[in-house]
Amino acid sequence: MSFNQNPNSELNQSVVIGPREVEVPESLIGEAIEFRNEMMKYSCAIRELKTKLEVLNDELSVRNQRNPIEMIRSRVKKPQSIFEKLKRRGLPVTVESMRENLDDIAGVRVICSFIDDIYDVSRMLARQDDIRVIAIKDYIRSPKVNGYRSYHMILEVPVFFSNCKQYIRAEVQIRTIAMDFWASLDHQLKYKKEMTEEEAAEIGEELRRCAEVIAGTDWKMLEIRRKIEDQEQMKEYDINKGREKVV
């Protein structure tokens, strides 16, 4: 399909894609319309969060001359996963129960270059006056037993609909490229079958040691970046001093 566009126009055009059809679990068939409506709201919350993060990334890239955010991924939890999580917790399988008890139906993962970028982005996001911070879990300063590291935020973000504004809950995970690399491989290896309990424990310990090595590398890369920045500042200072002498 082609569109006639004024060559002098500064507007960019884009195609608006509607929400995908959501499969409703059998246990929620009686609430099918309400369930689909809720899933649409979670998708909208993700869009709002991604926009906020992209704006922050643009601002910081201009200020610091580099992009702190390497990648943003997102997902709305699959209906079957929602059903199974409610069942595991012994909770009613209803739309209201889903809304009240699950914090991670809408999920956004932010991949940063360096550890300090994680804390900068999280602070700036939390300071926005329309964001409600519900909970924070810092698995960087306090890693999980298996070595997992990431910064988790449970937030409520306002979404404006045709007749109202609603705060929708979402989970934001912020981690470095190295942390994401380890978490992805750990997730894959956990699903390998045909391992004895002893073998699984041995593999788990090796993965934990790998997490320690990767964490050390993360901090070392931050140290190197700061050293380079200090050298650049010293050079700029010397250049400015030289200009003052000439004047």
PDB file of C-alpha atoms in Angstrom:
ATOM      1  CA  MET A   1       0.000   0.000   0.000  1.00  0.00           C
ATOM      2  CA  SER A   2       1.404   3.407  -0.896  1.00  0.00           C
ATOM      3  CA  PHE A   3       0.642   6.815   0.572  1.00  0.00           C
ATOM      4  CA  ASN A   4       0.995  10.223  -1.030  1.00  0.00           C
ATOM      5  CA  GLN A   5       3.144  12.311   1.249  1.00  0.00           C
ATOM      6  CA  ASN A   6       4.181  15.922   0.973  1.00  0.00           C
ATOM      7  CA  PRO A   7       7.971  15.837   0.417  1.00  0.00           C
ATOM      8  CA  ASN A   8       8.301  19.029   2.482  1.00  0.00           C
ATOM      9  CA  SER A   9       6.475  17.530   5.464  1.00  0.00           C
ATOM     10  CA  GLU A  10       8.473  16.941   8.657  1.00  0.00           C
ATOM     11  CA  LEU A  11       6.022  14.306   9.874  1.00  0.00           C
ATOM     12  CA  ASN A  12       6.983  10.633   9.905  1.00  0.00           C
ATOM     13  CA  GLN A  13       4.218   8.125   9.243  1.00  0.00           C
ATOM     14  CA  SER A  14       3.813   4.810  10.985  1.00  0.00           C
ATOM     15  CA  VAL A  15       1.333   1.974  10.920  1.00  0.00           C
ATOM     16  CA  VAL A  16      -0.758   1.501  14.059  1.00  0.00           C
ATOM     17  CA  ILE A  17      -0.968  -2.188  15.014  1.00  0.00           C
ATOM     18  CA  GLY A  18      -3.917  -3.331  17.113  1.00  0.00           C
ATOM     19  CA  PRO A  19      -3.642  -5.789  20.030  1.00  0.00           C
ATOM     20  CA  ARG A  20      -3.249  -9.463  19.163  1.00  0.00           C
ATOM     21  CA  GLU A  21      -6.037 -11.930  19.831  1.00  0.00           C
ATOM     22  CA  VAL A  22      -5.616 -13.322  23.357  1.00  0.00           C
ATOM     23  CA  GLU A  23      -6.323 -16.983  24.081  1.00  0.00           C
ATOM     24  CA  VAL A  24      -8.548 -17.268  27.146  1.00  0.00           C
ATOM     25  CA  PRO A  25      -7.959 -20.223  29.554  1.00  0.00           C
ATOM     26  CA  GLU A  26     -10.975 -22.503  29.941  1.00  0.00           C
ATOM     27  CA  SER A  27     -11.314 -21.596  33.615  1.00  0.00           C
ATOM     28  CA  LEU A  28     -11.830 -17.945  32.635  1.00  0.00           C
ATOM     29  CA  ILE A  29     -14.242 -18.445  29.735  1.00  0.00           C
ATOM     30  CA  GLY A  30     -17.040 -16.915  31.800  1.00  0.00           C
ATOM     31  CA  GLU A  31     -14.958 -13.740  32.105  1.00  0.00           C
ATOM     32  CA  ALA A  32     -13.557 -13.799  28.556  1.00  0.00           C
ATOM     33  CA  ILE A  33     -14.360 -10.198  27.634  1.00  0.00           C
ATOM     34  CA  GLU A  34     -13.054  -8.850  30.945  1.00  0.00           C
ATOM     35  CA  PHE A  35      -9.906 -10.998  30.656  1.00  0.00           C
ATOM     36  CA  ARG A  36      -9.131  -9.727  27.143  1.00  0.00           C
ATOM     37  CA  ASN A  37      -9.753  -6.182  28.343  1.00  0.00           C
ATOM     38  CA  GLU A  38      -7.271  -6.627  31.194  1.00  0.00           C
ATOM     39  CA  MET A  39      -4.623  -8.087  28.878  1.00  0.00           C
ATOM     40  CA  MET A  40      -5.050  -5.077  26.591  1.00  0.00           C
ATOM     41  CA  LYS A  41      -4.447  -2.779  29.568  1.00  0.00           C
ATOM     42  CA  TYR A  42      -1.211  -4.588  30.443  1.00  0.00           C
ATOM     43  CA  SER A  43      -0.016  -4.168  26.841  1.00  0.00           C
ATOM     44  CA  CYS A  44      -0.760  -0.445  27.055  1.00  0.00           C
ATOM     45  CA  ALA A  45       1.167  -0.150  30.337  1.00  0.00           C
ATOM     46  CA  ILE A  46       4.197  -1.685  28.639  1.00  0.00           C
ATOM     47  CA  ARG A  47       3.980   0.895  25.847  1.00  0.00           C
ATOM     48  CA  GLU A  48       3.867   3.714  28.390  1.00  0.00           C
ATOM     49  CA  LEU A  49       6.913   2.370  30.227  1.00  0.00           C
ATOM     50  CA  LYS A  50       8.895   1.803  27.034  1.00  0.00           C
ATOM     51  CA  THR A  51       8.225   5.391  25.959  1.00  0.00           C
ATOM     52  CA  LYS A  52       9.428   6.717  29.318  1.00  0.00           C
ATOM     53  CA  LEU A  53      12.596   4.608  29.104  1.00  0.00           C
ATOM     54  CA  GLU A  54      13.304   5.648  25.508  1.00  0.00           C
ATOM     55  CA  VAL A  55      12.962   9.325  26.464  1.00  0.00           C
ATOM     56  CA  LEU A  56      15.380   8.850  29.383  1.00  0.00           C
ATOM     57  CA  ASN A  57      17.833   7.065  27.098  1.00  0.00           C
ATOM     58  CA  ASP A  58      17.693   9.895  24.556  1.00  0.00           C
ATOM     59  CA  GLU A  59      18.289  12.524  27.240  1.00  0.00           C
ATOM     60  CA  LEU A  60      21.178  10.642  28.851  1.00  0.00           C
ATOM     61  CA  SER A  61      22.788   9.898  25.478  1.00  0.00           C
ATOM     62  CA  VAL A  62      22.951  13.643  24.763  1.00  0.00           C
ATOM     63  CA  ARG A  63      24.140  14.538  28.261  1.00  0.00           C
ATOM     64  CA  ASN A  64      26.759  11.778  28.585  1.00  0.00           C
ATOM     65  CA  GLN A  65      27.513  11.221  24.877  1.00  0.00           C
ATOM     66  CA  ARG A  66      26.680   7.530  25.141  1.00  0.00           C
ATOM     67  CA  ASN A  67      23.568   5.366  25.396  1.00  0.00           C
ATOM     68  CA  PRO A  68      23.085   3.867  28.875  1.00  0.00           C
ATOM     69  CA  ILE A  69      20.323   1.551  27.620  1.00  0.00           C
ATOM     70  CA  GLU A  70      21.419  -1.077  25.109  1.00  0.00           C
ATOM     71  CA  MET A  71      18.059  -2.797  24.654  1.00  0.00           C
ATOM     72  CA  ILE A  72      14.483  -2.863  25.938  1.00  0.00           C
ATOM     73  CA  ARG A  73      12.500  -6.107  25.845  1.00  0.00           C
ATOM     74  CA  SER A  74       8.921  -6.602  26.942  1.00  0.00           C
ATOM     75  CA  ARG A  75       6.230  -9.241  27.234  1.00  0.00           C
ATOM     76  CA  VAL A  76       2.738  -9.797  28.558  1.00  0.00           C
ATOM     77  CA  LYS A  77       2.560 -13.051  30.506  1.00  0.00           C
ATOM     78  CA  LYS A  78       0.866 -15.866  28.582  1.00  0.00           C
ATOM     79  CA  PRO A  79      -2.649 -16.773  29.775  1.00  0.00           C
ATOM     80  CA  GLN A  80      -1.593 -20.347  30.601  1.00  0.00           C
ATOM     81  CA  SER A  81       1.306 -19.049  32.729  1.00  0.00           C
ATOM     82  CA  ILE A  82      -1.098 -16.750  34.598  1.00  0.00           C
ATOM     83  CA  PHE A  83      -3.456 -19.679  35.233  1.00  0.00           C
ATOM     84  CA  GLU A  84      -0.627 -21.935  36.479  1.00  0.00           C
ATOM     85  CA  LYS A  85       0.833 -19.267  38.775  1.00  0.00           C
ATOM     86  CA  LEU A  86      -2.537 -18.614  40.432  1.00  0.00           C
ATOM     87  CA  LYS A  87      -3.049 -22.374  40.900  1.00  0.00           C
ATOM     88  CA  ARG A  88       0.448 -22.829  42.400  1.00  0.00           C
ATOM     89  CA  ARG A  89      -0.280 -20.111  44.952  1.00  0.00           C
ATOM     90  CA  GLY A  90      -3.658 -21.591  45.805  1.00  0.00           C
ATOM     91  CA  LEU A  91      -5.438 -18.441  44.635  1.00  0.00           C
ATOM     92  CA  PRO A  92      -8.798 -18.148  42.841  1.00  0.00           C
ATOM     93  CA  VAL A  93      -8.497 -18.302  39.056  1.00  0.00           C
ATOM     94  CA  THR A  94     -10.397 -15.107  38.307  1.00  0.00           C
ATOM     95  CA  VAL A  95      -9.650 -11.812  36.611  1.00  0.00           C
ATOM     96  CA  GLU A  96      -9.905  -9.980  39.936  1.00  0.00           C
ATOM     97  CA  SER A  97      -7.479 -12.418  41.577  1.00  0.00           C
ATOM     98  CA  MET A  98      -5.060 -12.015  38.666  1.00  0.00           C
ATOM     99  CA  ARG A  99      -5.220  -8.231  38.938  1.00  0.00           C
ATOM    100  CA  GLU A 100      -4.818  -8.149  42.719  1.00  0.00           C
ATOM    101  CA  ASN A 101      -2.164 -10.832  43.250  1.00  0.00           C
ATOM    102  CA  LEU A 102       0.192 -10.931  40.239  1.00  0.00           C
ATOM    103  CA  ASP A 103       2.748  -8.150  39.802  1.00  0.00           C
ATOM    104  CA  ASP A 104       4.555  -9.451  36.729  1.00  0.00           C
ATOM    105  CA  ILE A 105       1.851  -9.911  34.085  1.00  0.00           C
ATOM    106  CA  ALA A 106       3.303  -6.894  32.280  1.00  0.00           C
ATOM    107  CA  GLY A 107       7.090  -7.185  32.163  1.00  0.00           C
ATOM    108  CA  VAL A 108       9.788  -4.890  30.814  1.00  0.00           C
ATOM    109  CA  ARG A 109      13.470  -5.845  30.772  1.00  0.00           C
ATOM    110  CA  VAL A 110      16.043  -3.074  30.387  1.00  0.00           C
ATOM    111  CA  ILE A 111      19.584  -4.038  29.351  1.00  0.00           C
ATOM    112  CA  CYS A 112      22.211  -1.456  30.339  1.00  0.00           C
ATOM    113  CA  SER A 113      25.886  -1.118  29.524  1.00  0.00           C
ATOM    114  CA  PHE A 114      27.242  -0.560  33.032  1.00  0.00           C
ATOM    115  CA  ILE A 115      26.159  -1.120  36.624  1.00  0.00           C
ATOM    116  CA  ASP A 116      25.885   2.603  37.436  1.00  0.00           C
ATOM    117  CA  ASP A 117      23.539   2.991  34.451  1.00  0.00           C
ATOM    118  CA  ILE A 118      21.129   0.605  36.190  1.00  0.00           C
ATOM    119  CA  TYR A 119      20.901   2.826  39.268  1.00  0.00           C
ATOM    120  CA  ASP A 120      20.731   6.058  37.217  1.00  0.00           C
ATOM    121  CA  VAL A 121      17.865   4.770  35.065  1.00  0.00           C
ATOM    122  CA  SER A 122      15.970   3.297  38.038  1.00  0.00           C
ATOM    123  CA  ARG A 123      16.268   6.532  40.071  1.00  0.00           C
ATOM    124  CA  MET A 124      15.091   8.688  37.173  1.00  0.00           C
ATOM    125  CA  LEU A 125      12.162   6.382  36.491  1.00  0.00           C
ATOM    126  CA  ALA A 126      11.146   6.319  40.174  1.00  0.00           C
ATOM    127  CA  ARG A 127      11.315  10.141  40.407  1.00  0.00           C
ATOM    128  CA  GLN A 128       8.673  10.658  37.711  1.00  0.00           C
ATOM    129  CA  ASP A 129       5.642  12.067  39.499  1.00  0.00           C
ATOM    130  CA  ASP A 130       3.106   9.869  37.690  1.00  0.00           C
ATOM    131  CA  ILE A 131       4.895   6.622  38.565  1.00  0.00           C
ATOM    132  CA  ARG A 132       4.025   4.725  41.730  1.00  0.00           C
ATOM    133  CA  VAL A 133       6.841   2.565  43.135  1.00  0.00           C
ATOM    134  CA  ILE A 134       5.309  -0.451  44.864  1.00  0.00           C
ATOM    135  CA  ALA A 135       8.430  -2.520  45.625  1.00  0.00           C
ATOM    136  CA  ILE A 136      12.133  -2.749  44.813  1.00  0.00           C
ATOM    137  CA  LYS A 137      14.375  -5.821  44.981  1.00  0.00           C
ATOM    138  CA  ASP A 138      18.085  -5.195  44.472  1.00  0.00           C
ATOM    139  CA  TYR A 139      19.633  -8.524  43.495  1.00  0.00           C
ATOM    140  CA  ILE A 140      22.851  -6.751  42.497  1.00  0.00           C
ATOM    141  CA  ARG A 141      23.818  -5.736  46.019  1.00  0.00           C
ATOM    142  CA  SER A 142      22.146  -8.867  47.422  1.00  0.00           C
ATOM    143  CA  PRO A 143      22.383 -11.631  44.777  1.00  0.00           C
ATOM    144  CA  LYS A 144      20.207 -14.717  44.946  1.00  0.00           C
ATOM    145  CA  VAL A 145      21.820 -17.905  46.273  1.00  0.00           C
ATOM    146  CA  ASN A 146      22.269 -19.261  42.727  1.00  0.00           C
ATOM    147  CA  GLY A 147      24.201 -16.123  41.671  1.00  0.00           C
ATOM    148  CA  TYR A 148      21.354 -14.297  39.894  1.00  0.00           C
ATOM    149  CA  ARG A 149      21.807 -10.517  39.704  1.00  0.00           C
ATOM    150  CA  SER A 150      19.334  -7.901  38.507  1.00  0.00           C
ATOM    151  CA  TYR A 151      17.448  -4.842  39.760  1.00  0.00           C
ATOM    152  CA  HIS A 152      13.685  -5.368  40.001  1.00  0.00           C
ATOM    153  CA  MET A 153      11.014  -2.676  40.329  1.00  0.00           C
ATOM    154  CA  ILE A 154       7.275  -3.217  40.744  1.00  0.00           C
ATOM    155  CA  LEU A 155       5.615  -0.072  39.430  1.00  0.00           C
ATOM    156  CA  GLU A 156       2.178   1.280  38.660  1.00  0.00           C
ATOM    157  CA  VAL A 157       2.004   3.402  35.528  1.00  0.00           C
ATOM    158  CA  PRO A 158      -0.947   5.575  34.470  1.00  0.00           C
ATOM    159  CA  VAL A 159      -2.667   4.656  31.216  1.00  0.00           C
ATOM    160  CA  PHE A 160      -5.199   7.027  29.684  1.00  0.00           C
ATOM    161  CA  PHE A 161      -8.207   5.363  28.082  1.00  0.00           C
ATOM    162  CA  SER A 162     -11.171   6.925  26.295  1.00  0.00           C
ATOM    163  CA  ASN A 163     -13.112   7.634  29.480  1.00  0.00           C
ATOM    164  CA  CYS A 164     -10.685   7.291  32.393  1.00  0.00           C
ATOM    165  CA  LYS A 165      -7.134   7.008  33.684  1.00  0.00           C
ATOM    166  CA  GLN A 166      -6.050   3.759  35.326  1.00  0.00           C
ATOM    167  CA  TYR A 167      -2.844   2.778  37.100  1.00  0.00           C
ATOM    168  CA  ILE A 168      -1.621  -0.572  35.773  1.00  0.00           C
ATOM    169  CA  ARG A 169       1.001  -2.642  37.579  1.00  0.00           C
ATOM    170  CA  ALA A 170       4.146  -3.870  35.833  1.00  0.00           C
ATOM    171  CA  GLU A 171       7.535  -5.343  36.679  1.00  0.00           C
ATOM    172  CA  VAL A 172      10.703  -3.707  35.371  1.00  0.00           C
ATOM    173  CA  GLN A 173      13.944  -5.703  35.464  1.00  0.00           C
ATOM    174  CA  ILE A 174      17.140  -3.723  34.876  1.00  0.00           C
ATOM    175  CA  ARG A 175      20.443  -5.518  34.354  1.00  0.00           C
ATOM    176  CA  THR A 176      23.730  -5.285  32.472  1.00  0.00           C
ATOM    177  CA  ILE A 177      24.539  -7.158  29.279  1.00  0.00           C
ATOM    178  CA  ALA A 178      26.680  -9.566  31.314  1.00  0.00           C
ATOM    179  CA  MET A 179      23.919 -10.213  33.869  1.00  0.00           C
ATOM    180  CA  ASP A 180      21.447 -10.865  31.073  1.00  0.00           C
ATOM    181  CA  PHE A 181      23.899 -13.247  29.369  1.00  0.00           C
ATOM    182  CA  TRP A 182      24.241 -15.308  32.566  1.00  0.00           C
ATOM    183  CA  ALA A 183      20.488 -15.300  33.338  1.00  0.00           C
ATOM    184  CA  SER A 184      19.603 -16.428  29.795  1.00  0.00           C
ATOM    185  CA  LEU A 185      22.017 -19.366  29.860  1.00  0.00           C
ATOM    186  CA  ASP A 186      21.067 -20.297  33.423  1.00  0.00           C
ATOM    187  CA  HIS A 187      17.409 -20.409  32.350  1.00  0.00           C
ATOM    188  CA  GLN A 188      18.242 -22.650  29.370  1.00  0.00           C
ATOM    189  CA  LEU A 189      20.387 -25.054  31.393  1.00  0.00           C
ATOM    190  CA  LYS A 190      17.804 -25.386  34.169  1.00  0.00           C
ATOM    191  CA  TYR A 191      15.411 -26.927  31.703  1.00  0.00           C
ATOM    192  CA  LYS A 192      17.843 -29.645  30.646  1.00  0.00           C
ATOM    193  CA  LYS A 193      16.374 -32.977  31.705  1.00  0.00           C
ATOM    194  CA  GLU A 194      17.768 -36.349  32.708  1.00  0.00           C
ATOM    195  CA  MET A 195      20.067 -35.037  35.463  1.00  0.00           C
ATOM    196  CA  THR A 196      20.419 -36.641  38.854  1.00  0.00           C
ATOM    197  CA  GLU A 197      20.074 -34.495  41.964  1.00  0.00           C
ATOM    198  CA  GLU A 198      23.840 -34.672  42.486  1.00  0.00           C
ATOM    199  CA  GLU A 199      24.554 -33.607  38.891  1.00  0.00           C
ATOM    200  CA  ALA A 200      22.062 -30.741  39.146  1.00  0.00           C
ATOM    201  CA  ALA A 201      23.747 -29.511  42.363  1.00  0.00           C
ATOM    202  CA  GLU A 202      27.186 -29.678  40.716  1.00  0.00           C
ATOM    203  CA  ILE A 203      25.997 -27.741  37.652  1.00  0.00           C
ATOM    204  CA  GLY A 204      24.287 -25.211  39.938  1.00  0.00           C
ATOM    205  CA  GLU A 205      27.546 -24.577  41.801  1.00  0.00           C
ATOM    206  CA  GLU A 206      29.471 -24.125  38.545  1.00  0.00           C
ATOM    207  CA  LEU A 207      26.853 -21.625  37.339  1.00  0.00           C
ATOM    208  CA  ARG A 208      27.117 -19.733  40.640  1.00  0.00           C
ATOM    209  CA  ARG A 209      30.899 -19.485  40.227  1.00  0.00           C
ATOM    210  CA  CYS A 210      30.401 -18.231  36.678  1.00  0.00           C
ATOM    211  CA  ALA A 211      28.034 -15.557  38.038  1.00  0.00           C
ATOM    212  CA  GLU A 212      30.790 -14.391  40.427  1.00  0.00           C
ATOM    213  CA  VAL A 213      33.303 -14.121  37.577  1.00  0.00           C
ATOM    214  CA  ILE A 214      30.822 -12.212  35.403  1.00  0.00           C
ATOM    215  CA  ALA A 215      29.975  -9.858  38.277  1.00  0.00           C
ATOM    216  CA  GLY A 216      33.682  -9.142  38.764  1.00  0.00           C
ATOM    217  CA  THR A 217      33.991  -8.368  35.065  1.00  0.00           C
ATOM    218  CA  ASP A 218      31.022  -5.970  35.276  1.00  0.00           C
ATOM    219  CA  TRP A 219      32.664  -3.978  38.062  1.00  0.00           C
ATOM    220  CA  LYS A 220      36.034  -4.019  36.267  1.00  0.00           C
ATOM    221  CA  MET A 221      34.480  -2.647  33.063  1.00  0.00           C
ATOM    222  CA  LEU A 222      32.882   0.159  35.070  1.00  0.00           C
ATOM    223  CA  GLU A 223      36.258   0.940  36.640  1.00  0.00           C
ATOM    224  CA  ILE A 224      37.902   1.088  33.182  1.00  0.00           C
ATOM    225  CA  ARG A 225      35.176   3.393  31.820  1.00  0.00           C
ATOM    226  CA  ARG A 226      35.559   5.769  34.772  1.00  0.00           C
ATOM    227  CA  LYS A 227      39.338   5.798  34.325  1.00  0.00           C
ATOM    228  CA  ILE A 228      38.910   6.771  30.651  1.00  0.00           C
ATOM    229  CA  GLU A 229      36.427   9.504  31.617  1.00  0.00           C
ATOM    230  CA  ASP A 230      38.856  10.882  34.228  1.00  0.00           C
ATOM    231  CA  GLN A 231      41.650  11.003  31.635  1.00  0.00           C
ATOM    232  CA  GLU A 232      39.391  12.838  29.192  1.00  0.00           C
ATOM    233  CA  GLN A 233      38.422  15.367  31.863  1.00  0.00           C
ATOM    234  CA  MET A 234      42.093  15.981  32.693  1.00  0.00           C
ATOM    235  CA  LYS A 235      42.895  16.561  29.018  1.00  0.00           C
ATOM    236  CA  GLU A 236      39.985  18.989  28.709  1.00  0.00           C
ATOM    237  CA  TYR A 237      41.139  20.777  31.863  1.00  0.00           C
ATOM    238  CA  ASP A 238      44.703  21.125  30.468  1.00  0.00           C
ATOM    239  CA  ILE A 239      43.359  22.455  27.148  1.00  0.00           C
ATOM    240  CA  ASN A 240      41.220  25.060  28.931  1.00  0.00           C
ATOM    241  CA  LYS A 241      44.176  26.080  31.119  1.00  0.00           C
ATOM    242  CA  GLY A 242      46.275  26.552  27.994  1.00  0.00           C
ATOM    243  CA  ARG A 243      43.621  28.768  26.443  1.00  0.00           C
ATOM    244  CA  GLU A 244      43.492  30.910  29.603  1.00  0.00           C
ATOM    245  CA  LYS A 245      47.256  31.469  29.434  1.00  0.00           C
ATOM    246  CA  VAL A 246      47.045  32.545  25.785  1.00  0.00           C
ATOM    247  CA  VAL A 247      44.309  35.064  26.630  1.00  0.00           C
TER     248      VAL A 247
END
